[in-house]
Amino acid sequence: MNSPILHHYEFSSFSQKVRTALGLKAAAWRSVDIPGLPPRPLLSPLTGGYRRVPVLQMGADFYCDTNIILPALERLFPDSPSLYPKGSEGAAQGLGFAWERQMWIPTIGVLVHFIGEHIPPDFIKDRKESYLMIDISREAMAPRFDEHVQFVRAQFSWLKKALSARPFLFGDLPSAADLACWQTLFLLRKNCPPEVDALLGLAANSPLLNWYDRIVALGQGSPTAMTAEEAFDAACIAKPAQVTHLDPNGDPGGLKAGTRVVITPDDNARVPVTGTLVAASDDEAVLHLNDPRGGDLQVHFPRMGFELRAA
């Protein structure tokens, strides 16, 4: 098996979630460092214009969104520690999705309170006009700071209680849900001054901080640097893998393989991707694309957080 290729950037906590999943899997992988905002001229054509990060590449197959990347890693590395221990797959996926959806804006509100002056203006402009559609500058977020702190503290409070009797959310082993909850705390603790712990009610020797350290200890696997040009060339010479884990006509809405479809994130960065449906299920949709330079490609999306319809 060729090593997976991760297109990511350092500041992205969602990228950190995948890097840590690769650490749990003790995987060797190729690392493509990309800009934190478009243009990304060598990645965008390979994903039909999808603009969020990270993206996982396996040859000519591209996995967009962490909620499809982690299940893909589970299939790619079935003999390594599972991201869904003890039959936790459904609960881990649902809890992780709900946590990230609810926590993202409040977490940004706390983050920019501490480091807002260091975020480049072009990054803030992009997030306001093309991504989150809100102003995440420190000045714009300041009126809701207390509200955001209360929200984040309340979420961490139940998480702390859940972890008081076990090392991880589902027992003795880490799961995809642990990584989803952890990545928001990682973003704050990595980038904010130490006083953020007290602000968020995280006392020393808290079960939450012990859990945090256990996940840090998973590492990031064994990355090897790769250029965007090399990743693009790898896609050009590869062929899309046969989709064997989905029924070609398994879409619950009745869309059939071969139908021209469009899929769009339902929350932010709502850039539609158009292609031909290869297969779909309640959980996943796979589209075939053809790029003038990249050739035949397959792009995989989760159904949670995305809208799929006929083009």
GROMACS .gro file of C-alpha atoms in nm:
model
  311
    1MET     CA    1   0.000   0.000   0.000
    2ASN     CA    2   0.127   0.345  -0.089
    3SER     CA    3   0.157   0.588   0.201
    4PRO     CA    4  -0.136   0.826   0.241
    5ILE     CA    5  -0.071   1.188   0.150
    6LEU     CA    6  -0.208   1.457   0.381
    7HIS     CA    7  -0.260   1.809   0.248
    8HIS     CA    8  -0.265   2.029   0.558
    9TYR     CA    9  -0.122   2.330   0.737
   10GLU     CA   10   0.021   2.358   1.085
   11PHE     CA   11  -0.228   2.601   1.241
   12SER     CA   12  -0.533   2.395   1.143
   13SER     CA   13  -0.668   2.203   1.443
   14PHE     CA   14  -0.866   1.978   1.208
   15SER     CA   15  -0.536   1.889   1.043
   16GLN     CA   16  -0.400   1.818   1.390
   17LYS     CA   17  -0.691   1.579   1.447
   18VAL     CA   18  -0.587   1.378   1.140
   19ARG     CA   19  -0.215   1.397   1.222
   20THR     CA   20  -0.296   1.251   1.564
   21ALA     CA   21  -0.513   0.978   1.408
   22LEU     CA   22  -0.209   0.887   1.198
   23GLY     CA   23  -0.012   0.878   1.521
   24LEU     CA   24  -0.265   0.640   1.677
   25LYS     CA   25  -0.230   0.422   1.367
   26ALA     CA   26   0.153   0.447   1.386
   27ALA     CA   27   0.133   0.519   1.014
   28ALA     CA   28   0.395   0.635   0.768
   29TRP     CA   29   0.254   0.919   0.560
   30ARG     CA   30   0.351   1.195   0.319
   31SER     CA   31   0.307   1.555   0.433
   32VAL     CA   32   0.215   1.832   0.190
   33ASP     CA   33   0.224   2.172   0.358
   34ILE     CA   34  -0.031   2.400   0.191
   35PRO     CA   35  -0.134   2.762   0.250
   36GLY     CA   36  -0.397   2.838   0.512
   37LEU     CA   37  -0.616   3.006   0.250
   38PRO     CA   38  -0.660   2.982  -0.128
   39PRO     CA   39  -0.536   2.985  -0.393
   40ARG     CA   40  -0.409   2.627  -0.386
   41PRO     CA   41  -0.357   2.575  -0.759
   42LEU     CA   42  -0.229   2.218  -0.739
   43LEU     CA   43  -0.487   2.085  -0.494
   44SER     CA   44  -0.809   2.260  -0.593
   45PRO     CA   45  -0.832   2.098  -0.942
   46LEU     CA   46  -0.795   1.754  -0.786
   47THR     CA   47  -1.091   1.803  -0.550
   48GLY     CA   48  -1.330   1.984  -0.782
   49GLY     CA   49  -1.273   2.316  -0.608
   50TYR     CA   50  -1.335   2.197  -0.251
   51ARG     CA   51  -1.157   2.450  -0.033
   52ARG     CA   52  -1.149   2.318   0.322
   53VAL     CA   53  -0.847   2.155   0.486
   54PRO     CA   54  -0.727   1.888   0.549
   55VAL     CA   55  -0.756   1.659   0.247
   56LEU     CA   56  -0.626   1.302   0.243
   57GLN     CA   57  -0.496   1.164  -0.086
   58MET     CA   58  -0.449   0.803  -0.184
   59GLY     CA   59  -0.328   0.804  -0.543
   60ALA     CA   60  -0.617   0.947  -0.744
   61ASP     CA   61  -0.864   0.927  -0.454
   62PHE     CA   62  -0.922   1.231  -0.234
   63TYR     CA   63  -1.101   1.233   0.102
   64CYS     CA   64  -1.252   1.568   0.195
   65ASP     CA   65  -1.344   1.646   0.558
   66THR     CA   66  -1.213   1.474   0.869
   67ASN     CA   67  -1.543   1.285   0.908
   68ILE     CA   68  -1.457   1.082   0.598
   69ILE     CA   69  -1.079   1.085   0.643
   70LEU     CA   70  -1.090   0.897   0.974
   71PRO     CA   71  -1.314   0.614   0.844
   72ALA     CA   72  -1.083   0.591   0.540
   73LEU     CA   73  -0.781   0.553   0.770
   74GLU     CA   74  -0.967   0.277   0.954
   75ARG     CA   75  -1.004   0.085   0.626
   76LEU     CA   76  -0.647   0.157   0.517
   77PHE     CA   77  -0.495   0.043   0.848
   78PRO     CA   78  -0.728  -0.229   0.979
   79ASP     CA   79  -0.455  -0.408   1.176
   80SER     CA   80  -0.349  -0.105   1.381
   81PRO     CA   81  -0.531   0.034   1.688
   82SER     CA   82  -0.887   0.121   1.595
   83LEU     CA   83  -1.031   0.472   1.586
   84TYR     CA   84  -1.361   0.312   1.691
   85PRO     CA   85  -1.286   0.073   1.980
   86LYS     CA   86  -1.544  -0.153   2.139
   87GLY     CA   87  -1.808  -0.096   1.872
   88SER     CA   88  -1.811   0.280   1.929
   89GLU     CA   89  -1.821   0.382   1.562
   90GLY     CA   90  -2.171   0.533   1.553
   91ALA     CA   91  -2.146   0.706   1.890
   92ALA     CA   92  -1.794   0.832   1.819
   93GLN     CA   93  -1.892   0.976   1.483
   94GLY     CA   94  -2.205   1.144   1.615
   95LEU     CA   95  -2.045   1.286   1.928
   96GLY     CA   96  -1.744   1.415   1.736
   97PHE     CA   97  -1.960   1.582   1.472
   98ALA     CA   98  -2.185   1.749   1.730
   99TRP     CA   99  -1.889   1.869   1.937
  100GLU     CA  100  -1.708   2.025   1.641
  101ARG     CA  101  -2.021   2.185   1.498
  102GLN     CA  102  -2.118   2.347   1.829
  103MET     CA  103  -1.773   2.434   1.960
  104TRP     CA  104  -1.605   2.590   1.660
  105ILE     CA  105  -1.722   2.952   1.678
  106PRO     CA  106  -1.700   2.979   2.061
  107THR     CA  107  -1.348   2.833   2.046
  108ILE     CA  108  -1.247   3.092   1.787
  109GLY     CA  109  -1.397   3.361   2.010
  110VAL     CA  110  -1.169   3.257   2.297
  111LEU     CA  111  -0.869   3.213   2.068
  112VAL     CA  112  -0.883   3.557   1.908
  113HIS     CA  113  -0.924   3.722   2.248
  114PHE     CA  114  -0.569   3.608   2.321
  115ILE     CA  115  -0.397   3.609   1.981
  116GLY     CA  116  -0.624   3.810   1.752
  117GLU     CA  117  -0.359   4.072   1.683
  118HIS     CA  118  -0.130   3.802   1.539
  119ILE     CA  119  -0.379   3.665   1.284
  120PRO     CA  120  -0.297   3.805   0.937
  121PRO     CA  121  -0.556   4.047   0.795
  122ASP     CA  122  -0.585   3.847   0.473
  123PHE     CA  123  -0.676   3.537   0.676
  124ILE     CA  124  -0.949   3.728   0.862
  125LYS     CA  125  -1.077   3.875   0.535
  126ASP     CA  126  -1.096   3.531   0.374
  127ARG     CA  127  -1.284   3.380   0.668
  128LYS     CA  128  -1.533   3.668   0.663
  129GLU     CA  129  -1.598   3.678   0.290
  130SER     CA  130  -1.552   3.319   0.171
  131TYR     CA  131  -1.548   3.077   0.461
  132LEU     CA  132  -1.728   3.135   0.794
  133MET     CA  133  -1.906   3.444   0.666
  134ILE     CA  134  -1.844   3.619   0.998
  135ASP     CA  135  -1.578   3.861   1.115
  136ILE     CA  136  -1.337   3.672   1.344
  137SER     CA  137  -1.119   3.972   1.425
  138ARG     CA  138  -1.060   4.032   1.794
  139GLU     CA  139  -1.260   4.355   1.782
  140ALA     CA  140  -1.561   4.195   1.615
  141MET     CA  141  -1.567   3.892   1.845
  142ALA     CA  142  -1.505   4.085   2.170
  143PRO     CA  143  -1.872   4.163   2.255
  144ARG     CA  144  -1.947   3.790   2.279
  145PHE     CA  145  -1.631   3.690   2.467
  146ASP     CA  146  -1.804   3.617   2.798
  147GLU     CA  147  -2.073   3.417   2.619
  148HIS     CA  148  -1.810   3.214   2.435
  149VAL     CA  149  -1.616   3.144   2.755
  150GLN     CA  150  -1.931   3.023   2.930
  151PHE     CA  151  -2.018   2.794   2.641
  152VAL     CA  152  -1.671   2.640   2.620
  153ARG     CA  153  -1.648   2.597   2.998
  154ALA     CA  154  -1.981   2.416   3.005
  155GLN     CA  155  -1.873   2.177   2.732
  156PHE     CA  156  -1.544   2.106   2.903
  157SER     CA  157  -1.732   2.051   3.229
  158TRP     CA  158  -1.930   1.754   3.101
  159LEU     CA  159  -1.624   1.623   2.920
  160LYS     CA  160  -1.427   1.638   3.245
  161LYS     CA  161  -1.699   1.441   3.423
  162ALA     CA  162  -1.704   1.180   3.148
  163LEU     CA  163  -1.328   1.135   3.181
  164SER     CA  164  -1.319   1.121   3.559
  165ALA     CA  165  -1.379   0.745   3.564
  166ARG     CA  166  -1.196   0.632   3.251
  167PRO     CA  167  -0.886   0.725   3.048
  168PHE     CA  168  -1.082   0.797   2.729
  169LEU     CA  169  -1.444   0.862   2.637
  170PHE     CA  170  -1.526   0.498   2.557
  171GLY     CA  171  -1.298   0.326   2.804
  172ASP     CA  172  -0.931   0.237   2.801
  173LEU     CA  173  -0.862   0.320   2.437
  174PRO     CA  174  -0.878   0.650   2.241
  175SER     CA  175  -1.142   0.696   1.974
  176ALA     CA  176  -1.233   0.934   1.693
  177ALA     CA  177  -1.459   1.114   1.943
  178ASP     CA  178  -1.164   1.177   2.174
  179LEU     CA  179  -0.969   1.328   1.885
  180ALA     CA  180  -1.261   1.552   1.785
  181CYS     CA  181  -1.305   1.691   2.136
  182TRP     CA  182  -0.932   1.713   2.196
  183GLN     CA  183  -0.851   1.914   1.883
  184THR     CA  184  -1.039   2.223   2.005
  185LEU     CA  185  -0.859   2.216   2.339
  186PHE     CA  186  -0.531   2.164   2.154
  187LEU     CA  187  -0.594   2.475   1.944
  188LEU     CA  188  -0.641   2.687   2.257
  189ARG     CA  189  -0.362   2.543   2.469
  190LYS     CA  190  -0.107   2.551   2.187
  191ASN     CA  191  -0.172   2.911   2.087
  192CYS     CA  192  -0.292   3.090   2.402
  193PRO     CA  193  -0.097   3.181   2.716
  194PRO     CA  194  -0.112   2.937   3.011
  195GLU     CA  195  -0.383   3.147   3.178
  196VAL     CA  196  -0.635   3.003   2.931
  197ASP     CA  197  -0.651   2.690   3.149
  198ALA     CA  198  -0.785   2.881   3.450
  199LEU     CA  199  -1.024   3.080   3.231
  200LEU     CA  200  -1.175   2.756   3.106
  201GLY     CA  201  -1.187   2.590   3.447
  202LEU     CA  202  -0.902   2.347   3.382
  203ALA     CA  203  -0.727   2.293   3.714
  204ALA     CA  204  -0.389   2.124   3.742
  205ASN     CA  205  -0.419   1.742   3.754
  206SER     CA  206  -0.768   1.767   3.611
  207PRO     CA  207  -0.888   1.447   3.440
  208LEU     CA  208  -0.928   1.662   3.130
  209LEU     CA  209  -0.562   1.766   3.127
  210ASN     CA  210  -0.443   1.413   3.195
  211TRP     CA  211  -0.655   1.296   2.901
  212TYR     CA  212  -0.513   1.579   2.692
  213ASP     CA  213  -0.158   1.462   2.762
  214ARG     CA  214  -0.242   1.101   2.681
  215ILE     CA  215  -0.360   1.206   2.336
  216VAL     CA  216  -0.054   1.427   2.278
  217ALA     CA  217   0.156   1.117   2.356
  218LEU     CA  218   0.002   0.937   2.054
  219GLY     CA  219   0.232   1.144   1.834
  220GLN     CA  220   0.183   1.196   1.463
  221GLY     CA  221   0.311   0.877   1.305
  222SER     CA  222   0.603   0.898   1.063
  223PRO     CA  223   0.560   1.188   0.818
  224THR     CA  224   0.787   1.253   0.521
  225ALA     CA  225   0.777   1.587   0.345
  226MET     CA  226   0.632   1.595  -0.006
  227THR     CA  227   0.583   1.888  -0.241
  228ALA     CA  228   0.248   1.986  -0.387
  229GLU     CA  229   0.397   1.917  -0.730
  230GLU     CA  230   0.489   1.562  -0.630
  231ALA     CA  231   0.142   1.500  -0.491
  232PHE     CA  232  -0.017   1.633  -0.809
  233ASP     CA  233   0.204   1.408  -1.021
  234ALA     CA  234   0.111   1.110  -0.803
  235ALA     CA  235  -0.257   1.175  -0.878
  236CYS     CA  236  -0.191   1.210  -1.251
  237ILE     CA  237  -0.026   0.869  -1.285
  238ALA     CA  238  -0.272   0.684  -1.060
  239LYS     CA  239  -0.617   0.547  -1.130
  240PRO     CA  240  -0.911   0.579  -0.892
  241ALA     CA  241  -0.949   0.276  -0.666
  242GLN     CA  242  -1.249   0.051  -0.709
  243VAL     CA  243  -1.516   0.137  -0.454
  244THR     CA  244  -1.602  -0.195  -0.291
  245HIS     CA  245  -1.743  -0.081   0.043
  246LEU     CA  246  -2.048   0.098  -0.102
  247ASP     CA  247  -2.343  -0.007  -0.318
  248PRO     CA  248  -2.338   0.185  -0.651
  249ASN     CA  249  -2.713   0.236  -0.615
  250GLY     CA  250  -2.726   0.262  -0.239
  251ASP     CA  251  -2.807   0.631  -0.202
  252PRO     CA  252  -3.107   0.660   0.033
  253GLY     CA  253  -3.242   0.946  -0.178
  254GLY     CA  254  -3.252   0.730  -0.489
  255LEU     CA  255  -2.961   0.881  -0.680
  256LYS     CA  256  -2.804   0.618  -0.906
  257ALA     CA  257  -2.444   0.562  -1.008
  258GLY     CA  258  -2.370   0.764  -1.321
  259THR     CA  259  -2.593   1.055  -1.217
  260ARG     CA  260  -2.446   1.402  -1.246
  261VAL     CA  261  -2.452   1.541  -0.891
  262VAL     CA  262  -2.335   1.834  -0.683
  263ILE     CA  263  -2.226   1.818  -0.320
  264THR     CA  264  -2.185   2.121  -0.092
  265PRO     CA  265  -2.089   2.176   0.272
  266ASP     CA  266  -2.398   2.281   0.466
  267ASP     CA  267  -2.230   2.512   0.717
  268ASN     CA  268  -1.934   2.707   0.583
  269ALA     CA  269  -1.700   2.730   0.284
  270ARG     CA  270  -2.004   2.641   0.075
  271VAL     CA  271  -1.820   2.574  -0.250
  272PRO     CA  272  -2.010   2.313  -0.457
  273VAL     CA  273  -1.825   2.020  -0.613
  274THR     CA  274  -1.983   1.873  -0.925
  275GLY     CA  275  -1.912   1.525  -1.057
  276THR     CA  276  -2.060   1.189  -1.151
  277LEU     CA  277  -2.187   0.973  -0.870
  278VAL     CA  278  -1.986   0.653  -0.828
  279ALA     CA  279  -2.159   0.524  -0.515
  280ALA     CA  280  -2.332   0.654  -0.204
  281SER     CA  281  -2.475   0.545   0.128
  282ASP     CA  282  -2.617   0.706   0.440
  283ASP     CA  283  -2.258   0.782   0.543
  284GLU     CA  284  -2.057   0.860   0.229
  285ALA     CA  285  -2.075   0.984  -0.129
  286VAL     CA  286  -1.807   0.921  -0.392
  287LEU     CA  287  -1.788   1.136  -0.704
  288HIS     CA  288  -1.588   1.086  -1.022
  289LEU     CA  289  -1.418   1.394  -1.166
  290ASN     CA  290  -1.210   1.447  -1.475
  291ASP     CA  291  -0.953   1.724  -1.469
  292PRO     CA  292  -0.774   1.830  -1.789
  293ARG     CA  293  -0.436   1.785  -1.619
  294GLY     CA  294  -0.510   1.548  -1.333
  295GLY     CA  295  -0.716   1.299  -1.535
  296ASP     CA  296  -0.966   1.065  -1.373
  297LEU     CA  297  -1.017   1.128  -1.002
  298GLN     CA  298  -1.247   1.020  -0.720
  299VAL     CA  299  -1.351   1.252  -0.439
  300HIS     CA  300  -1.503   1.113  -0.119
  301PHE     CA  301  -1.732   1.311   0.112
  302PRO     CA  302  -1.920   1.232   0.433
  303ARG     CA  303  -2.297   1.276   0.428
  304MET     CA  304  -2.295   1.444   0.771
  305GLY     CA  305  -2.250   1.814   0.709
  306PHE     CA  306  -2.297   1.797   0.332
  307GLU     CA  307  -2.588   1.830   0.088
  308LEU     CA  308  -2.597   1.592  -0.211
  309ARG     CA  309  -2.839   1.646  -0.499
  310ALA     CA  310  -2.873   1.593  -0.871
  311ALA     CA  311  -2.691   1.860  -1.071
   0.00000   0.00000   0.00000
